[in-house]
XYZ file of C-alpha atoms in Angstrom:
445
model
C 30.537 -77.707 -33.621
C 30.790 -74.391 -33.266
C 30.583 -72.568 -29.870
C 27.099 -72.910 -28.738
C 26.492 -69.526 -28.442
C 25.717 -69.043 -31.738
C 22.549 -68.788 -33.014
C 22.245 -71.340 -36.234
C 19.375 -72.433 -38.886
C 17.941 -74.693 -41.299
C 14.642 -76.737 -43.586
C 13.511 -78.890 -41.258
C 11.717 -79.985 -44.202
C 12.155 -81.894 -46.582
C 13.427 -80.950 -49.900
C 11.458 -78.902 -51.510
C 9.618 -77.343 -53.714
C 6.536 -79.138 -51.338
C 3.826 -77.453 -50.354
C 4.860 -76.204 -46.960
C 9.116 -76.035 -45.372
C 9.720 -76.147 -42.895
C 12.988 -73.364 -40.879
C 13.348 -73.793 -37.580
C 15.738 -71.516 -35.081
C 17.679 -72.636 -32.662
C 20.034 -70.312 -29.737
C 20.223 -67.342 -28.200
C 18.763 -65.037 -30.430
C 16.071 -67.070 -31.855
C 14.071 -64.647 -30.038
C 15.708 -61.183 -32.630
C 14.829 -63.235 -35.583
C 11.042 -63.386 -35.320
C 10.969 -59.909 -34.062
C 13.327 -59.667 -37.336
C 11.239 -60.869 -39.798
C 7.470 -61.422 -38.184
C 7.549 -57.755 -36.950
C 7.517 -58.570 -33.222
C 7.566 -62.079 -30.618
C 4.727 -64.771 -30.830
C 3.595 -66.085 -27.789
C 4.977 -69.105 -26.199
C 4.067 -72.063 -28.675
C 1.226 -70.424 -30.200
C 0.687 -70.817 -34.247
C 0.384 -67.130 -34.635
C 0.324 -65.790 -38.721
C 2.321 -63.119 -39.889
C 3.805 -61.758 -42.878
C 7.544 -61.917 -43.128
C 9.440 -59.153 -44.555
C 13.119 -58.722 -44.910
C 15.301 -56.554 -43.545
C 14.471 -53.596 -46.171
C 10.492 -54.540 -44.496
C 10.160 -55.880 -48.049
C 7.037 -58.901 -47.653
C 8.874 -62.680 -47.932
C 5.765 -65.130 -47.163
C 3.288 -65.477 -45.074
C 3.894 -67.491 -43.238
C 2.859 -69.529 -39.473
C 5.083 -68.278 -36.499
C 5.717 -70.347 -33.369
C 8.070 -69.402 -30.326
C 9.681 -71.985 -28.350
C 11.380 -70.888 -25.684
C 14.151 -72.645 -23.855
C 14.650 -75.005 -21.671
C 11.102 -76.944 -22.729
C 12.466 -76.753 -26.139
C 13.431 -79.999 -29.245
C 16.850 -78.132 -28.539
C 16.291 -77.345 -24.200
C 17.351 -73.662 -26.009
C 15.059 -71.254 -27.637
C 13.643 -72.207 -30.735
C 11.637 -70.017 -33.809
C 9.943 -72.009 -36.066
C 8.210 -70.645 -39.372
C 5.832 -72.596 -41.316
C 6.885 -71.281 -45.489
C 5.762 -72.579 -48.347
C 7.678 -74.174 -49.695
C 9.384 -73.015 -53.076
C 12.978 -73.080 -53.611
C 12.873 -68.965 -53.295
C 11.043 -68.918 -51.334
C 13.400 -70.950 -49.052
C 16.438 -68.913 -50.422
C 14.741 -65.565 -49.177
C 14.271 -66.820 -45.427
C 17.516 -67.816 -45.496
C 18.780 -65.015 -47.015
C 17.161 -62.448 -44.171
C 17.763 -64.495 -40.774
C 21.557 -64.389 -42.653
C 22.154 -61.347 -42.048
C 20.884 -60.953 -38.965
C 24.020 -60.610 -36.072
C 25.371 -63.619 -34.183
C 23.081 -66.020 -36.824
C 24.481 -68.644 -39.450
C 23.347 -71.858 -40.669
C 23.336 -74.475 -39.276
C 25.900 -77.947 -39.514
C 25.077 -81.282 -39.753
C 23.303 -82.472 -36.694
C 23.917 -79.823 -34.424
C 20.332 -79.711 -34.287
C 20.422 -82.628 -32.531
C 23.654 -82.860 -30.872
C 22.557 -79.150 -28.902
C 19.559 -81.345 -27.807
C 21.235 -83.647 -25.908
C 24.419 -81.766 -24.751
C 20.610 -80.328 -23.224
C 21.264 -82.898 -21.462
C 17.013 -83.562 -23.955
C 17.611 -87.058 -25.092
C 20.639 -89.310 -24.796
C 23.629 -90.788 -27.143
C 21.106 -94.100 -27.561
C 18.233 -91.636 -28.011
C 19.605 -89.380 -30.490
C 21.701 -92.926 -32.921
C 17.106 -93.539 -32.831
C 16.309 -90.609 -33.824
C 18.873 -90.924 -37.490
C 17.729 -93.823 -37.239
C 13.988 -93.859 -37.921
C 14.964 -91.073 -40.288
C 16.908 -93.165 -42.472
C 13.824 -96.436 -41.993
C 13.342 -98.671 -45.088
C 11.149 -101.064 -43.581
C 8.779 -100.947 -41.262
C 11.397 -103.510 -38.919
C 13.269 -100.846 -38.641
C 11.194 -97.989 -38.010
C 9.066 -99.636 -35.261
C 13.348 -100.203 -33.956
C 13.808 -97.101 -34.459
C 11.154 -95.902 -32.211
C 11.946 -98.459 -29.975
C 15.822 -96.679 -29.183
C 14.390 -93.229 -29.748
C 12.415 -93.669 -26.814
C 15.137 -94.874 -24.922
C 14.237 -97.874 -24.538
C 18.390 -99.116 -23.638
C 19.122 -95.576 -22.478
C 17.184 -95.680 -19.543
C 18.023 -99.607 -18.950
C 21.995 -98.301 -19.576
C 21.859 -95.939 -16.567
C 19.775 -98.232 -14.555
C 22.871 -100.280 -14.706
C 24.805 -97.371 -13.894
C 23.224 -96.380 -10.535
C 23.383 -99.983 -9.829
C 26.739 -100.200 -10.016
C 27.649 -96.687 -8.944
C 25.093 -98.227 -5.387
C 28.043 -101.394 -5.421
C 30.635 -98.722 -6.136
C 29.533 -96.540 -3.175
C 29.887 -99.485 -1.027
C 33.395 -100.176 -1.426
C 34.687 -96.947 -1.222
C 33.031 -95.879 1.417
C 35.136 -98.973 3.321
C 37.974 -98.598 1.394
C 38.024 -94.186 2.714
C 35.485 -94.273 5.795
C 36.582 -97.304 7.252
C 36.962 -94.993 10.275
C 33.469 -93.370 11.060
C 30.632 -94.713 13.242
C 28.500 -95.265 10.625
C 30.067 -96.883 7.662
C 29.899 -100.791 7.894
C 33.153 -102.641 7.920
C 31.430 -105.668 5.864
C 30.364 -104.463 3.359
C 31.721 -105.416 0.264
C 30.130 -108.295 0.283
C 25.834 -106.724 -0.079
C 27.706 -105.325 -2.590
C 29.517 -107.945 -4.750
C 26.429 -109.306 -4.532
C 24.527 -106.099 -7.008
C 27.864 -106.761 -9.023
C 26.661 -109.908 -9.825
C 23.623 -110.384 -10.836
C 24.547 -107.040 -12.258
C 26.448 -109.302 -14.335
C 23.774 -111.959 -15.000
C 21.478 -109.217 -16.452
C 23.875 -107.758 -18.475
C 25.289 -110.783 -20.498
C 22.035 -112.180 -20.728
C 21.012 -108.344 -22.769
C 24.246 -109.102 -24.467
C 23.142 -113.434 -25.746
C 19.600 -112.343 -27.089
C 20.744 -109.254 -28.665
C 22.907 -111.113 -31.320
C 20.583 -109.964 -34.434
C 19.668 -107.058 -33.652
C 22.043 -104.870 -35.063
C 21.723 -107.379 -39.120
C 17.695 -105.137 -39.048
C 19.334 -102.045 -38.638
C 21.639 -102.920 -41.885
C 19.328 -104.908 -43.519
C 19.879 -108.694 -45.860
C 22.102 -108.636 -48.677
C 21.835 -110.808 -51.205
C 24.395 -112.147 -54.033
C 22.905 -112.872 -57.565
C 26.177 -115.194 -59.094
C 26.867 -117.484 -60.806
C 28.003 -117.661 -65.092
C 27.320 -114.802 -68.436
C 24.212 -115.119 -69.633
C 21.666 -116.602 -66.961
C 19.796 -114.256 -66.493
C 20.398 -112.191 -63.021
C 20.047 -109.058 -64.458
C 16.659 -110.130 -65.303
C 16.019 -111.970 -62.712
C 17.387 -108.480 -60.404
C 14.230 -106.115 -62.212
C 11.884 -108.752 -61.851
C 12.682 -108.816 -58.622
C 13.276 -104.804 -58.106
C 9.765 -104.723 -60.369
C 11.505 -102.120 -62.774
C 14.413 -101.910 -65.470
C 16.751 -101.704 -62.442
C 19.878 -103.604 -64.934
C 21.180 -103.022 -68.824
C 19.322 -106.935 -70.520
C 20.916 -108.021 -73.078
C 22.399 -112.291 -74.806
C 25.536 -111.260 -74.804
C 26.972 -112.242 -72.043
C 29.071 -110.276 -70.443
C 26.852 -107.676 -70.280
C 26.787 -106.778 -66.561
C 30.726 -106.121 -65.924
C 29.802 -103.192 -62.194
C 28.560 -103.599 -58.967
C 24.446 -102.908 -59.655
C 22.372 -102.820 -56.625
C 18.054 -102.801 -54.922
C 17.098 -102.186 -51.629
C 13.719 -103.644 -51.973
C 11.083 -105.028 -49.318
C 10.785 -107.818 -48.036
C 7.896 -108.898 -45.962
C 9.420 -106.059 -43.600
C 13.306 -106.863 -44.099
C 15.403 -105.129 -45.151
C 17.209 -106.313 -48.517
C 20.170 -105.118 -50.366
C 20.277 -107.304 -53.574
C 23.548 -107.208 -55.716
C 23.529 -107.725 -59.150
C 27.205 -108.686 -59.812
C 29.482 -109.188 -63.374
C 28.434 -113.382 -65.103
C 31.974 -115.254 -63.391
C 34.096 -116.750 -65.758
C 37.908 -116.488 -67.239
C 38.791 -114.016 -69.462
C 41.158 -111.944 -70.853
C 39.366 -109.140 -71.698
C 40.696 -106.790 -68.343
C 37.537 -104.695 -67.877
C 35.680 -107.898 -67.148
C 38.920 -109.379 -65.169
C 37.607 -105.697 -63.070
C 34.003 -107.036 -63.316
C 34.345 -111.081 -62.423
C 37.134 -110.020 -58.894
C 34.775 -107.552 -58.399
C 30.918 -109.554 -57.663
C 33.518 -112.459 -55.750
C 34.627 -109.978 -53.471
C 30.807 -108.854 -52.861
C 29.503 -112.332 -53.352
C 31.933 -113.956 -50.787
C 31.258 -110.588 -48.611
C 27.297 -111.531 -49.179
C 24.671 -113.188 -46.111
C 23.844 -115.107 -49.355
C 24.810 -116.339 -52.633
C 21.616 -116.576 -55.322
C 23.204 -119.489 -57.741
C 22.251 -118.684 -61.286
C 22.758 -121.385 -63.743
C 20.808 -121.752 -67.131
C 18.550 -124.804 -66.606
C 18.680 -126.426 -69.988
C 22.224 -127.531 -68.505
C 22.081 -131.344 -66.897
C 23.853 -130.723 -64.240
C 24.771 -127.111 -62.127
C 27.920 -125.833 -62.692
C 30.181 -126.209 -59.956
C 29.994 -123.185 -58.007
C 32.320 -120.502 -57.238
C 35.027 -122.581 -54.805
C 35.489 -119.018 -52.979
C 32.521 -118.943 -51.783
C 33.323 -121.668 -48.921
C 30.819 -120.145 -45.527
C 28.451 -118.791 -47.289
C 25.182 -119.671 -47.912
C 24.605 -120.534 -51.280
C 20.882 -121.407 -52.578
C 20.667 -122.521 -56.069
C 18.104 -121.393 -58.566
C 17.718 -122.361 -62.331
C 16.487 -120.449 -64.948
C 14.609 -120.316 -68.026
C 12.702 -123.149 -66.292
C 10.183 -122.995 -69.816
C 12.453 -123.507 -72.445
C 14.396 -126.047 -70.075
C 13.737 -129.613 -71.328
C 16.295 -131.734 -68.546
C 15.717 -131.943 -65.182
C 18.734 -131.843 -62.602
C 19.351 -132.989 -59.239
C 19.317 -131.104 -56.151
C 22.797 -130.734 -54.601
C 23.558 -131.784 -51.321
C 22.848 -128.568 -48.557
C 21.561 -126.134 -50.786
C 18.549 -124.668 -51.805
C 17.352 -125.368 -55.121
C 14.882 -123.448 -56.721
C 13.344 -123.519 -60.923
C 11.977 -120.412 -61.516
C 12.459 -118.214 -65.339
C 12.908 -115.072 -64.539
C 12.298 -113.609 -67.823
C 8.359 -115.204 -67.382
C 8.180 -114.744 -63.780
C 7.688 -118.269 -63.454
C 8.681 -119.818 -59.549
C 9.587 -116.318 -59.191
C 6.763 -115.959 -56.070
C 8.806 -118.967 -54.014
C 11.786 -117.791 -54.588
C 10.313 -114.539 -52.772
C 9.383 -116.578 -49.968
C 12.112 -118.668 -49.923
C 13.927 -115.062 -48.866
C 11.277 -113.844 -46.132
C 12.173 -117.847 -44.564
C 14.734 -116.887 -44.905
C 15.442 -112.880 -43.093
C 12.921 -114.214 -40.944
C 15.344 -115.957 -39.719
C 18.706 -113.990 -40.563
C 17.415 -110.655 -38.038
C 15.083 -113.561 -35.650
C 13.256 -111.038 -33.032
C 16.178 -108.738 -33.751
C 13.331 -105.952 -34.328
C 12.234 -105.766 -29.887
C 15.916 -105.994 -29.591
C 17.698 -103.123 -26.765
C 21.249 -103.155 -29.374
C 21.522 -102.328 -32.333
C 24.730 -100.466 -32.980
C 28.161 -101.976 -32.557
C 28.543 -99.353 -30.432
C 26.664 -100.565 -28.314
C 27.642 -104.620 -27.595
C 31.026 -103.354 -27.813
C 30.763 -101.542 -24.542
C 28.187 -103.362 -22.828
C 30.471 -106.091 -23.428
C 33.599 -103.259 -21.535
C 30.602 -102.974 -18.473
C 30.160 -107.106 -18.701
C 34.178 -107.640 -18.587
C 34.669 -104.672 -16.077
C 31.730 -106.910 -13.692
C 33.875 -110.255 -14.477
C 37.177 -108.635 -12.988
C 35.738 -107.211 -10.216
C 33.736 -110.613 -8.743
C 37.515 -111.854 -9.275
C 39.745 -109.130 -7.601
C 36.840 -110.118 -4.073
C 40.230 -111.216 -2.332
C 42.936 -109.552 -4.142
C 41.804 -105.786 -2.581
C 39.499 -103.929 -2.265
C 40.709 -101.010 -3.476
C 41.244 -104.016 -7.527
C 36.739 -103.886 -7.684
C 36.624 -99.849 -6.648
C 38.817 -99.315 -9.527
C 36.928 -102.411 -11.785
C 33.713 -101.528 -10.337
C 34.533 -97.025 -11.917
C 35.930 -99.216 -15.444
C 32.335 -99.674 -15.920
C 30.113 -97.286 -14.693
C 32.070 -95.317 -17.481
C 31.611 -97.644 -20.101
C 27.571 -97.756 -19.461
C 28.197 -92.980 -19.232
C 29.775 -93.864 -22.685
C 26.696 -95.323 -23.827
C 24.157 -93.091 -22.846
C 27.197 -90.071 -22.980
C 26.694 -88.960 -18.962
C 29.634 -89.519 -17.823
C 29.752 -87.546 -13.877
C 33.154 -89.205 -11.356
C 30.911 -87.199 -8.945
C 28.097 -89.879 -8.726
C 29.826 -92.138 -6.807
C 30.556 -88.772 -4.127
C 26.804 -88.194 -4.464
C 25.732 -91.885 -3.547
C 28.185 -92.314 -0.649
C 26.988 -89.053 1.020
C 22.968 -89.137 0.452
C 24.004 -92.543 1.776
C 26.178 -92.415 5.059
C 26.024 -88.655 6.077
C 29.916 -88.513 5.455
C 30.649 -84.553 6.881
C 27.981 -84.068 9.494
């Protein structure tokens, strides 16, 4: 990121052309941008209809302009907003006019949110929630991202961090200020009690949120099986569009095809893979290799077989450990049944005609419900969150174990825990502990 002394601008609405486009400017020269383009500075937080003009006085567009003085703005800086018509030429003309103003430059990716974070308008978990909300594909992902954007995890982490700081203040006061008359020599006991209760709470949160990260990434389902079993036809049926080429010739699919689905609010990535078989064609060999690799990394494999076969072919041995469902395709032309393999779900379908596909989708929704669990309501949505909370819990465990070895070791492990939670929200301040000590124990009076 470049210097915050510079003023940035960018298109903050969707890709043109559109009915309306919003161009935002943030930084110390936002006022100048308004004066240059509008001819005057609008009243704060009041929509002002005006004609935007370039540096030569030529009209650019009829616009609604707004001014949000810092620090009471989205980024904490002065913000100018231009609501213009969303044609490409209009947007380009506004950008050209802004670019000619000294001190203004186009924003870097994520720079508005970065400035909001740096100015204390949101913490890291809220910034991540904003990113997740923008990229949410399903309603369940949207609701989880909205929880993050509301700062629920950040509020919890800040509360935990304050409690650790309070406990650390007790321990460090006993170490550094034991000669003060108003500082008790028995501060370690209440500190350890607070730490133990907090450790349990964090570990319970970690244990209850094991599935919440999955909702953000989605469920991956690979359609695999021998060539010409109808995998691409099934993909198209589930996607409700012609996403993959279908032909009667084996080996048509050579590369991986991905389709993103919304199944009852659950995000599902459906993968069509090359038919798995032995072949001398080097291109098809690469397709088979990729198919096996993607199937091994999938959360569920739909192994498609031809229902005209008396018994499904043996499932690829390399897929051990991956949940596998058997889908017997082409039941509309099959004359013989099969025996259900042990520990496998079996669905009789016709990918071309649609028979049994509704039941297959219902099964996938139930699988997704079990896979995601209550992740939608979870506080943890990223591996980073889990890693830092685990670091915090580990530091509290070490602090408790070090109680008999010396208060200094307890204090050091508590400092590590405070730092981990500070990294979670992006608010690391080593002066916090001293602030608590001075406030609670009147040190230096």
